[in-house]
XYZ file of C-alpha atoms in Angstrom:
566
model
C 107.126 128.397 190.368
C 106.102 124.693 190.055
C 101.968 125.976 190.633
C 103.077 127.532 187.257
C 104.106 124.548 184.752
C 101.949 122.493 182.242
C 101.953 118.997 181.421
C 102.843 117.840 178.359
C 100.951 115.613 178.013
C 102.833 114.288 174.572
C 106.148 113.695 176.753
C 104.577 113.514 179.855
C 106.837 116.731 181.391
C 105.921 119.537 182.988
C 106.794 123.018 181.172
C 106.268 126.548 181.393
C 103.101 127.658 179.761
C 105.187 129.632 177.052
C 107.411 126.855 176.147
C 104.241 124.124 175.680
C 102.774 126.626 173.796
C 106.026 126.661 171.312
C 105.430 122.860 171.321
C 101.931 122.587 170.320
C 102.699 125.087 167.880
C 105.531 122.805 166.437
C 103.757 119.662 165.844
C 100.457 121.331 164.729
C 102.675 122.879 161.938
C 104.823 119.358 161.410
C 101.566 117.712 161.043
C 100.175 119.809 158.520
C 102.865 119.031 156.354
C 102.719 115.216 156.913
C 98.830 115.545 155.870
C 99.698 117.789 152.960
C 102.588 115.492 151.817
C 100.324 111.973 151.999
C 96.995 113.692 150.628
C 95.807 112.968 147.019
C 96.754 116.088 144.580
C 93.131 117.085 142.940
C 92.130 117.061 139.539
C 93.741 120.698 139.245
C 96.651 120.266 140.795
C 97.402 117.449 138.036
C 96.270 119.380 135.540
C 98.671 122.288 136.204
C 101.266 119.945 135.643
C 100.254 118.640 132.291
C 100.718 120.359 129.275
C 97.559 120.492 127.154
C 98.793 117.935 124.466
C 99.222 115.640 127.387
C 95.852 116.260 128.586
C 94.848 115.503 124.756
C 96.461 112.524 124.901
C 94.748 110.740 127.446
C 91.039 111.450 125.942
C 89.458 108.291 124.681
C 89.862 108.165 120.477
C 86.740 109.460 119.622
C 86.959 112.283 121.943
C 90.059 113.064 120.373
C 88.666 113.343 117.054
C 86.143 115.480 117.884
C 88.210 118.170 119.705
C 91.341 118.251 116.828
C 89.056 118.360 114.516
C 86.950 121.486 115.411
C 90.292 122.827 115.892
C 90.754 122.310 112.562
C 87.775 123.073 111.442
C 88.420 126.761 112.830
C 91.667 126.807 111.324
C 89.832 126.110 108.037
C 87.490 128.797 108.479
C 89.233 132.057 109.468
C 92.643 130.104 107.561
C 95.307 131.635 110.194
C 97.348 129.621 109.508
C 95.800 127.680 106.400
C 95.618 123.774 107.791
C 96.227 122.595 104.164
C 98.279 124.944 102.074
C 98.605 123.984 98.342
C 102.175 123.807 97.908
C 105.427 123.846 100.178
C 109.241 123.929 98.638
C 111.088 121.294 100.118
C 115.067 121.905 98.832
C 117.218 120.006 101.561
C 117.676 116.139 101.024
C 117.925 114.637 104.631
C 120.309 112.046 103.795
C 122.724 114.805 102.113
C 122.018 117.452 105.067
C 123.038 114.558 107.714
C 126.365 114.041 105.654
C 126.767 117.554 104.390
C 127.118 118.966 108.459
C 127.876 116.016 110.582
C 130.984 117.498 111.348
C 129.501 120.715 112.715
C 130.493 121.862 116.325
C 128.449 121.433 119.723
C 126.998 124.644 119.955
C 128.000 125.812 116.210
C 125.361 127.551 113.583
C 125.356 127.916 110.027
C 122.452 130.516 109.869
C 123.908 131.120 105.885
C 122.487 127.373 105.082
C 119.117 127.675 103.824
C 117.481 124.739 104.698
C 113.387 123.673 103.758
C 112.293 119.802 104.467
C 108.928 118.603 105.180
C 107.917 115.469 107.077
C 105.626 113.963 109.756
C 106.404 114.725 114.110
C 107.075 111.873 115.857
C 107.672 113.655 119.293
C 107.115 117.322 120.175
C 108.431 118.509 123.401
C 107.922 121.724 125.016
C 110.333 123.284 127.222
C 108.534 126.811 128.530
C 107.074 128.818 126.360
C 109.643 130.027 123.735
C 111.620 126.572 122.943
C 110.140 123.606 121.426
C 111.589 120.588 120.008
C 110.101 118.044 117.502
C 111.400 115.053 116.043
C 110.366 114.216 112.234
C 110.356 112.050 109.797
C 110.648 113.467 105.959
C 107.942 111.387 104.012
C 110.313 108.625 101.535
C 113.490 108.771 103.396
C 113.588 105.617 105.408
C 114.527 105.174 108.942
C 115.491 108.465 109.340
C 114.884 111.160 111.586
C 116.149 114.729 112.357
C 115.403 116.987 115.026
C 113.842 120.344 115.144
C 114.617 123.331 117.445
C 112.569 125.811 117.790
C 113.849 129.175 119.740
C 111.700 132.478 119.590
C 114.616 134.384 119.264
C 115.032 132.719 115.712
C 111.484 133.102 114.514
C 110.237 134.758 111.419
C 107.445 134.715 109.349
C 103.986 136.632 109.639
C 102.349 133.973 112.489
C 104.100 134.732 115.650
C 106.109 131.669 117.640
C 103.685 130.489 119.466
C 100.467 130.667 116.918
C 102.978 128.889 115.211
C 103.577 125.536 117.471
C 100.026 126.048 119.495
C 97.663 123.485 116.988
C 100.628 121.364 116.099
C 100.421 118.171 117.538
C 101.855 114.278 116.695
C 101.396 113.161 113.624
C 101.250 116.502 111.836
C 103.064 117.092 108.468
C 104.958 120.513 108.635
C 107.306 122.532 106.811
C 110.568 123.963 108.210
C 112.088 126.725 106.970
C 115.710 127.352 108.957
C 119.474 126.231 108.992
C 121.677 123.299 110.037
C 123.292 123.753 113.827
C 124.625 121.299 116.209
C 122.525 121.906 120.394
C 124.435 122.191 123.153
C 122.500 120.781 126.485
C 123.683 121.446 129.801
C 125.396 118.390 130.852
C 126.582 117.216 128.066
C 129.865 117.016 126.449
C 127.980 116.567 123.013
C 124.735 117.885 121.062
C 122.098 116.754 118.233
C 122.442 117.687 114.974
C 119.535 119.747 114.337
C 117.411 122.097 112.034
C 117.440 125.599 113.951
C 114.041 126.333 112.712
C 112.900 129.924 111.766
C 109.669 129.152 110.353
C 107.016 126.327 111.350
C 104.253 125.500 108.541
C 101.440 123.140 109.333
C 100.643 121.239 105.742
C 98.275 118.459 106.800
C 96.953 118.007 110.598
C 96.493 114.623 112.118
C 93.101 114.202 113.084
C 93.673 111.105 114.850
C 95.366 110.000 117.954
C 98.745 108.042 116.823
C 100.024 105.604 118.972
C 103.202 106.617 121.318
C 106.754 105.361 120.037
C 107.202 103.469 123.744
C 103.872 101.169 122.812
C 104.225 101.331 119.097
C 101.048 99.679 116.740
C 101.809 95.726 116.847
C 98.427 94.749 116.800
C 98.422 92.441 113.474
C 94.712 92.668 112.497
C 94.621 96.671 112.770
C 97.910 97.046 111.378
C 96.342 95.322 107.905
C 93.004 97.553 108.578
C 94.405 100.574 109.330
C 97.543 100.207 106.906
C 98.320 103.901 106.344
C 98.729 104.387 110.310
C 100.896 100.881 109.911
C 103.267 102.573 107.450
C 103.339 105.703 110.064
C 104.189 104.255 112.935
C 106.307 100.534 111.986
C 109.472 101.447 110.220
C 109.861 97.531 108.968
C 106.727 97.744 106.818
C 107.375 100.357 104.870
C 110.908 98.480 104.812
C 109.137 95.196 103.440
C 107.187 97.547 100.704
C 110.031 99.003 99.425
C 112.237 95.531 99.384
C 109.088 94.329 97.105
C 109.375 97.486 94.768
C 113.603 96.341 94.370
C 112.504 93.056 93.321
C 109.835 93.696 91.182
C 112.098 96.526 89.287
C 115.533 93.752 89.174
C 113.319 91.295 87.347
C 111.460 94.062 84.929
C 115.413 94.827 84.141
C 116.581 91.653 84.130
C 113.885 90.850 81.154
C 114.503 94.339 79.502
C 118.520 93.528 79.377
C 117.556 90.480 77.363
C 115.624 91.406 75.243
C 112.307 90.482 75.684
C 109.016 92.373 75.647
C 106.595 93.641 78.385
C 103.099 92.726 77.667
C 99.551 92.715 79.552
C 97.164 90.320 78.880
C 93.327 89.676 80.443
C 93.656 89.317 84.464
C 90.506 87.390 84.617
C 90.887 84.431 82.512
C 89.924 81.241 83.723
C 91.343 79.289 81.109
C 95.016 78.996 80.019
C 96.172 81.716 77.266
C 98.481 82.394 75.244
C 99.674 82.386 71.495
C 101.885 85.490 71.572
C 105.215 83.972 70.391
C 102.901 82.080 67.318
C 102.744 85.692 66.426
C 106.156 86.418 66.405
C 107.037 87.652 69.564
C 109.916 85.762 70.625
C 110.691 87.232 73.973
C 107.682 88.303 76.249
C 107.196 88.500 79.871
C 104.340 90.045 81.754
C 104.188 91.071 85.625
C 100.966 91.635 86.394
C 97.756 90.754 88.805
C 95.895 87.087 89.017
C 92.931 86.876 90.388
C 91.565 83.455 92.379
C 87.999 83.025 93.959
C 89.501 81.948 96.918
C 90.190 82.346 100.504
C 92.502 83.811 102.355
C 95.173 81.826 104.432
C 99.248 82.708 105.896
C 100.536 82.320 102.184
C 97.129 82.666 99.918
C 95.590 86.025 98.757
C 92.243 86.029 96.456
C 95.063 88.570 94.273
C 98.431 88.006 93.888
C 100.959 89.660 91.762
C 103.022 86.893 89.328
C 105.748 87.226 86.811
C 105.648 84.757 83.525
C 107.399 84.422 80.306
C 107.868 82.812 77.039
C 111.214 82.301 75.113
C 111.011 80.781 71.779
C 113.595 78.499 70.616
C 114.768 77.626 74.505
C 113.435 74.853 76.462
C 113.304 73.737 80.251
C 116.802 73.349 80.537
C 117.924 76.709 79.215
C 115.089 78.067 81.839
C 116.609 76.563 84.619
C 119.754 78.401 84.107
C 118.088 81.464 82.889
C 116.191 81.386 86.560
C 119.087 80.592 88.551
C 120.902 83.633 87.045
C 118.075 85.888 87.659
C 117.245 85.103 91.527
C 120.852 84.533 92.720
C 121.589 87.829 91.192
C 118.617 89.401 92.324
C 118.856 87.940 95.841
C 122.796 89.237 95.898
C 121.590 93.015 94.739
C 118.190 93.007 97.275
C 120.244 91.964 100.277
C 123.662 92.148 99.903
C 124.425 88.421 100.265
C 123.398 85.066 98.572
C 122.141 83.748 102.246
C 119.475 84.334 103.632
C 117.215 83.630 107.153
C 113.396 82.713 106.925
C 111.421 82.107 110.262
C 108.381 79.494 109.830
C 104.920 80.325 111.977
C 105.796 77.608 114.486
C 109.569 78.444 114.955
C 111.757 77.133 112.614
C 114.448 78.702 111.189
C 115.406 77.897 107.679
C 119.166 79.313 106.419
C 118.800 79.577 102.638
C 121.836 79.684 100.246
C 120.818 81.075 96.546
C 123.702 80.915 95.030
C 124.048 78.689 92.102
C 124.208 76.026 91.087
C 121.102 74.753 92.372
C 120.209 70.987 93.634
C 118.239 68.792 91.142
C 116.085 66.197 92.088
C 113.892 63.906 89.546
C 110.681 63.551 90.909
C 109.944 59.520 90.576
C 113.377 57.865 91.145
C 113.329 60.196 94.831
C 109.880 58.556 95.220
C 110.982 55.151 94.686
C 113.674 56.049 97.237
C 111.342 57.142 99.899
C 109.058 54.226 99.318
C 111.866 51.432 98.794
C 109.424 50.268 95.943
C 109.749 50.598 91.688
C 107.023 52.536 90.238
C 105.239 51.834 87.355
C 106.961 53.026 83.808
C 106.467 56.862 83.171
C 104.017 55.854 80.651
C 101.230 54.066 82.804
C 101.577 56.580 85.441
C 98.150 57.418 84.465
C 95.953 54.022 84.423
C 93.922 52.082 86.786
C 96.588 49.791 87.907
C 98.678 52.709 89.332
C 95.754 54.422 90.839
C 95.536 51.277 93.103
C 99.833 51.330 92.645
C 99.399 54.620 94.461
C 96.869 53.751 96.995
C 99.269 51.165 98.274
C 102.153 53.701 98.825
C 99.709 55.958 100.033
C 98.932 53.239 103.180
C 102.319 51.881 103.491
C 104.015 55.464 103.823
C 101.058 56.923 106.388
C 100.099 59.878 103.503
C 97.011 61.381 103.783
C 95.173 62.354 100.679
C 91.344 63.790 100.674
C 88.924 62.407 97.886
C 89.318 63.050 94.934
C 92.440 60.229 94.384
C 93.478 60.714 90.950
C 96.382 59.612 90.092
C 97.923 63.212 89.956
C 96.666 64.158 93.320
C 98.011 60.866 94.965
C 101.560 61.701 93.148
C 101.679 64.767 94.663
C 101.266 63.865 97.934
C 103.765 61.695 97.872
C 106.245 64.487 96.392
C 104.746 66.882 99.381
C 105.791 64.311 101.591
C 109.089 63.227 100.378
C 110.704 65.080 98.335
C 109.077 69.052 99.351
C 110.124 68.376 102.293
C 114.127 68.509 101.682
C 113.927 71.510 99.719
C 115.068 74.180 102.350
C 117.931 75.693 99.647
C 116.355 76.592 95.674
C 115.724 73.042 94.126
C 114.551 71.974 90.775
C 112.511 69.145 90.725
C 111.357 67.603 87.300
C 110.409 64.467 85.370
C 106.896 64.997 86.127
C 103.991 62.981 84.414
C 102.886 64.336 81.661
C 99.202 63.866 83.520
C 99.757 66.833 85.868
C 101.538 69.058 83.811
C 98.599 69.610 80.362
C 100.689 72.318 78.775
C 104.427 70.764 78.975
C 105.952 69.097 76.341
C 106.247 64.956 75.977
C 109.833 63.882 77.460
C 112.226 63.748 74.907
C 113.778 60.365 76.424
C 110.928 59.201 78.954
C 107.771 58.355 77.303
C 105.159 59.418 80.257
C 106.921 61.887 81.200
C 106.817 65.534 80.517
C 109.901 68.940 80.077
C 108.962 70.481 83.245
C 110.467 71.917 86.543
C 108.900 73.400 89.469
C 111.002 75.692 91.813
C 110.893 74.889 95.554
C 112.637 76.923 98.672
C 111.855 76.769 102.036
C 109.589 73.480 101.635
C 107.569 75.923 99.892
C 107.010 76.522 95.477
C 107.828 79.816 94.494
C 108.156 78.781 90.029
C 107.032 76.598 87.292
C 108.918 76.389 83.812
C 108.498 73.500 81.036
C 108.811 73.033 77.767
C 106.393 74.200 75.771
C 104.281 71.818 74.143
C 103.501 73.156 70.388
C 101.768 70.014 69.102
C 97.738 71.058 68.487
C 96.842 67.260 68.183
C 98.575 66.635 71.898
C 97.187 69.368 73.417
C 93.499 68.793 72.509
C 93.977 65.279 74.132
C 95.922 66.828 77.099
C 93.093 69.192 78.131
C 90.494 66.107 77.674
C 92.490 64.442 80.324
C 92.457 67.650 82.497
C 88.669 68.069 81.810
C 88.154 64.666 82.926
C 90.014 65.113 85.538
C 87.908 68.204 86.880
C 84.865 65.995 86.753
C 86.332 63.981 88.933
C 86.878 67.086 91.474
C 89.974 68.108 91.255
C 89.629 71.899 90.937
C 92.933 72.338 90.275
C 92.553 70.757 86.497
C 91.782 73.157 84.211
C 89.421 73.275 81.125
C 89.806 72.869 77.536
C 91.067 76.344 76.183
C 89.683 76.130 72.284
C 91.426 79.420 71.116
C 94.460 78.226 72.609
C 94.411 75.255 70.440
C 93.419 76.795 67.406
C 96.199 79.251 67.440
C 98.872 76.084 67.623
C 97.821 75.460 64.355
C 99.485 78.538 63.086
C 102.470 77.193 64.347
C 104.515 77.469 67.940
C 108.308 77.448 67.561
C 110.071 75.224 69.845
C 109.678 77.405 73.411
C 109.758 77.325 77.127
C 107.472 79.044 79.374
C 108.152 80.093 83.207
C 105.803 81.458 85.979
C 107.132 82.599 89.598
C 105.325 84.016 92.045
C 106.211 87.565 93.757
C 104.233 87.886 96.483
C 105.973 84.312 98.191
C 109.433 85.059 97.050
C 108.958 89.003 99.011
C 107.864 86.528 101.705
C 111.076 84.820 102.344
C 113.622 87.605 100.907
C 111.769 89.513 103.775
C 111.524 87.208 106.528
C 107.636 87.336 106.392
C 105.417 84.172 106.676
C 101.954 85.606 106.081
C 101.680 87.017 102.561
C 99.394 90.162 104.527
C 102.729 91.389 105.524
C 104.183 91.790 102.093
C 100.956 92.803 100.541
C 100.607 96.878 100.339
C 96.623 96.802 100.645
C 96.087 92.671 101.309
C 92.363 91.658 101.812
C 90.619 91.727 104.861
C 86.904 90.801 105.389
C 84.692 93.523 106.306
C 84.555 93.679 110.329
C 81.153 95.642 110.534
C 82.739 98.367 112.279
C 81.779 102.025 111.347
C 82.772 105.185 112.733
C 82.294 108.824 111.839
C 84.595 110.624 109.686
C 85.930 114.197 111.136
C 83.511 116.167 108.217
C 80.485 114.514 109.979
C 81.919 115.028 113.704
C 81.779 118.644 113.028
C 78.686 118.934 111.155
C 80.047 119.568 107.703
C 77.449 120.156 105.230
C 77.113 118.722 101.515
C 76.769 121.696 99.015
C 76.273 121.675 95.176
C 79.473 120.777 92.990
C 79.901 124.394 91.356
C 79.740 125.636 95.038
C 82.588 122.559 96.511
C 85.594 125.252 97.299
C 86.594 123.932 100.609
């Protein structure tokens, strides 16, 4: 018997020739299924395993395009389904269907609830071939989603169940036609509230790749190029847009409550307007576009949006009520609170209280504070002597100021420096020369001095109220001074404004004037520091880039206007 064995030459035994033929057999087999278990899958392997929106999804952007569009494009042409129907019935409020059945049961149905929203999917996942889920978004109803089951056992309508979720993809408006019912997932105690859909209606494909919910769009420059897909895909700034349209519509009927008028006057004007209320219309106000030639910076857009009025028989000190009334009020109805958080570029947190009364400082007694020097009287604020007055406080205190020095520039510097500065919470400073302010009226007790306030929170100026001044003869000398002053290149100064004067001489009642502006009080009732953020369409210099539209990627031909049907 031993003539008959075989080495094993794995264990180093000798076995029957049956048995080391088991053996062999054995490892070749275990060793096929190590090799098959450590190999690479291949291209088709992987691709059995994604669905074909997944395989979509990881094409390059352009490639994208070009395949959902032809899609489209096919759709178009033989229209089953229509891509862009003309009109979808949308009966069911989302915020009154989440209340209305919140209390429905896991696994309970109300199939006698008819139920028709539209909005945009978010996520669409496919579980075999006759469920489907999608999360969506109904277009105007913020920060809220609902989810959508689709069974084929509940599907009606002419396209069958799956023509009807094949082309739909993320980013797609639909229609749902179905009724309210609460899942029940194996596993869990509870379920989603959820549309049991019956009927799936594409109304406007996304052509374009949108970016997953996981890596969201936080890419600041495309977010301000590509602001539509912004608005799509970041929740907060559609959140800031509709905080701006509150504000804008508190002080439109803060105005209207009091009486005055809404008017619209010339955008681009250089030169400073007015003359309404010497016509005899005592309460105006006017929200409304400014235009400025120039660049663009964190709180500076070449347009901005401003709100101004005039009140005849008032003055400054009636305004400064009349303002801390409106935006204490306002801030309380906006956010719920008079205190609010604003976060500075480099850090800083500022913790703003806006309810009244407000802090009031007077612009040259806090400079002669900060400078532990008198100043000259109000009324040679704007000679020689001071200029060189000025240059000194300039050098003792370490204050930069860029040529030109005039006297206004150096003053305001200082104010920038020291008194800006401390003006975190609303503050009114006044008592400003009458040389930087050519449209407010003399100080009643202060000879060089002017009625005026300026509005600061956060360090930063968000209004700018005086008393009107309604004296022709002072006002032609006022905008000499200012004319001179522009010579001297400060760009800031403005120019003489000839009709202006001429219609004083009709005769101004006693009147205040006031100018705030939106955009930077969004800014910190929003928690934004760049002014881009709170802008709907802000300006952005052209980057050169051009890429195709879908009509050319799939050869779309011009034809003759009487021939344009689709």
């Amino acid at each position: 018997m031993a003539e008959n064995l075989q080495l094993d030459e794995a264990t180093g035994e000798r076995v029957s020739k049956s048995e080391l033929k088991r053996r062999l057999k054995q490892r070749d087999l275990e060793e096929k299924k190590r090799a098959k278990a450590t190999a690479t899958p291949t291209l088709g392997a992987v691709q059995k395993q994604k669905s074909e929106e997944e395989m979509e999804n990881d094409l390059p952007p352009h490639k994208y395009l070009e395949i959902r569009s032809n899609e489209v494009q096919e759709l178009r042409r033989t229209g089953k389904p229509d891509p862009y129907p003309h009109k979808f019935d949308v009966i069911t409020n989302l915020r009154d269907f989440l209340r209305d059945y919140s209390s429905i049961k896991r696994g309970e149905t109300r199939e006698d609830v008819h139920v028709r929203l539209g909005g945009r999917i978010y996520t669409k996942r496919s579980s075999g071939a006759k469920l489907v889920f999608y999360d969506i978004r109904p277009e105007g109803v913020l920060g809220v989603k609902i989810q959508i089951m689709c069974q084929a056992q509940y599907a009606t309508g002419s396209v069958p169940f799956e023509q009807q979720h094949k082309h739909l993809r993320r980013g797609d408006i639909i229609g749902v036609v179905g009724f309210p019912g609460r899942t029940a997932p194996k596993g869990r105690e509870d379920g989603e509230l959820s549309i049991f859909a019956q009927e799936i209606k594409i109304l406007a494909p996304c052509l374009h790749q949108i970016p997953s919910e996981h890596f969201g769009f936080k890419d600041q420059e495309q977010r301000f190029r590509q602001r539509p897909l912004d608005f799509i895909m970041n929740q907060k700034s559609i959140d800031v847009i509709v905080t701006r349209s509150r504000i804008i519509s508190y002080v439109r009927r803060f105005f209207d409550d009091k009486d005055f008028i809404e008017v619209e006057t010339p955008m681009m004007n250089a030169i400073a307007g007015g003359g309404l209320v010497v016509g005899g219309l005592e309460r105006v106000y006017e929200i409304g576009k400014q235009f400025r030639n120039e660049g663009a910076d964190l709180t500076h857009n070449p347009e901005f949006t401003t709100c101004e009025f005039y009140q005849a028989y008032a003055d400054v000190y009636d305004v400064m009520k009349l303002t801390e009334e409106l935006l204490s009020g306002l801030v309380k109805r906006v956010r719920g609170t008079h205190e609010t958080e604003f976060h500075t570029q480099s850090g800083e947190v500022y913790h703003v209280n806006w309810a009244g009364p407000w802090k009031r400082i007077e612009m040259i007694p806090a400079l002669e504070e900060a400078c532990g020097e008198k100043f000259p009287p109000g009324d040679q604020l704007h000679t020689v002597e001071t200029g060189k007055f000025l240059e000194r406080m300039l050098a003792k205190t370490k204050v930069e100021c860029t040529p030109p020095r005039t006297n206004a520039r150096m003053l305001d510097k200082l104010v920038g420096e020291f008194i800006e500065e401390k003006c975190v919470d609303p503050t009114f400073i006044f008592g400003h020369p009458q040389m930087m302010s050519p449209l407010a009226k003399y100080h009643r007790d202060i000879p060089g001095l002017c009625e005026r306030f300026e509005l600061f929170v956060c360090k930063k100026e968000i209004a700018n109220a005086y008393t009107e001044l309604n004296d022709p003869f002072d006002q032609r000398l006022r905008f000499e001074e200012q004319a001179h002053q522009k010579e001297q290149g400060d760009d800031e100064a403005q120019l003489i404004d000839e009709n202006f004067c001429r219609s004083l001489e009709y005769g101004l009642p006693p009147t205040a004037g006031w100018g705030m502006g939106i955009d930077r009080l969004v800014m910190f009732l929003t928690d934004n520091y760049s002014i881009r953020e709170v802008l709907t369409f802000p300006f952005m210099k052209d980057d050169g880039v051009t890429k195709k539209l879908a009509a050319e990627v799939v050869g779309v031909e011009p034809m003759p206007e009487e021939g344009i049907r689709k």
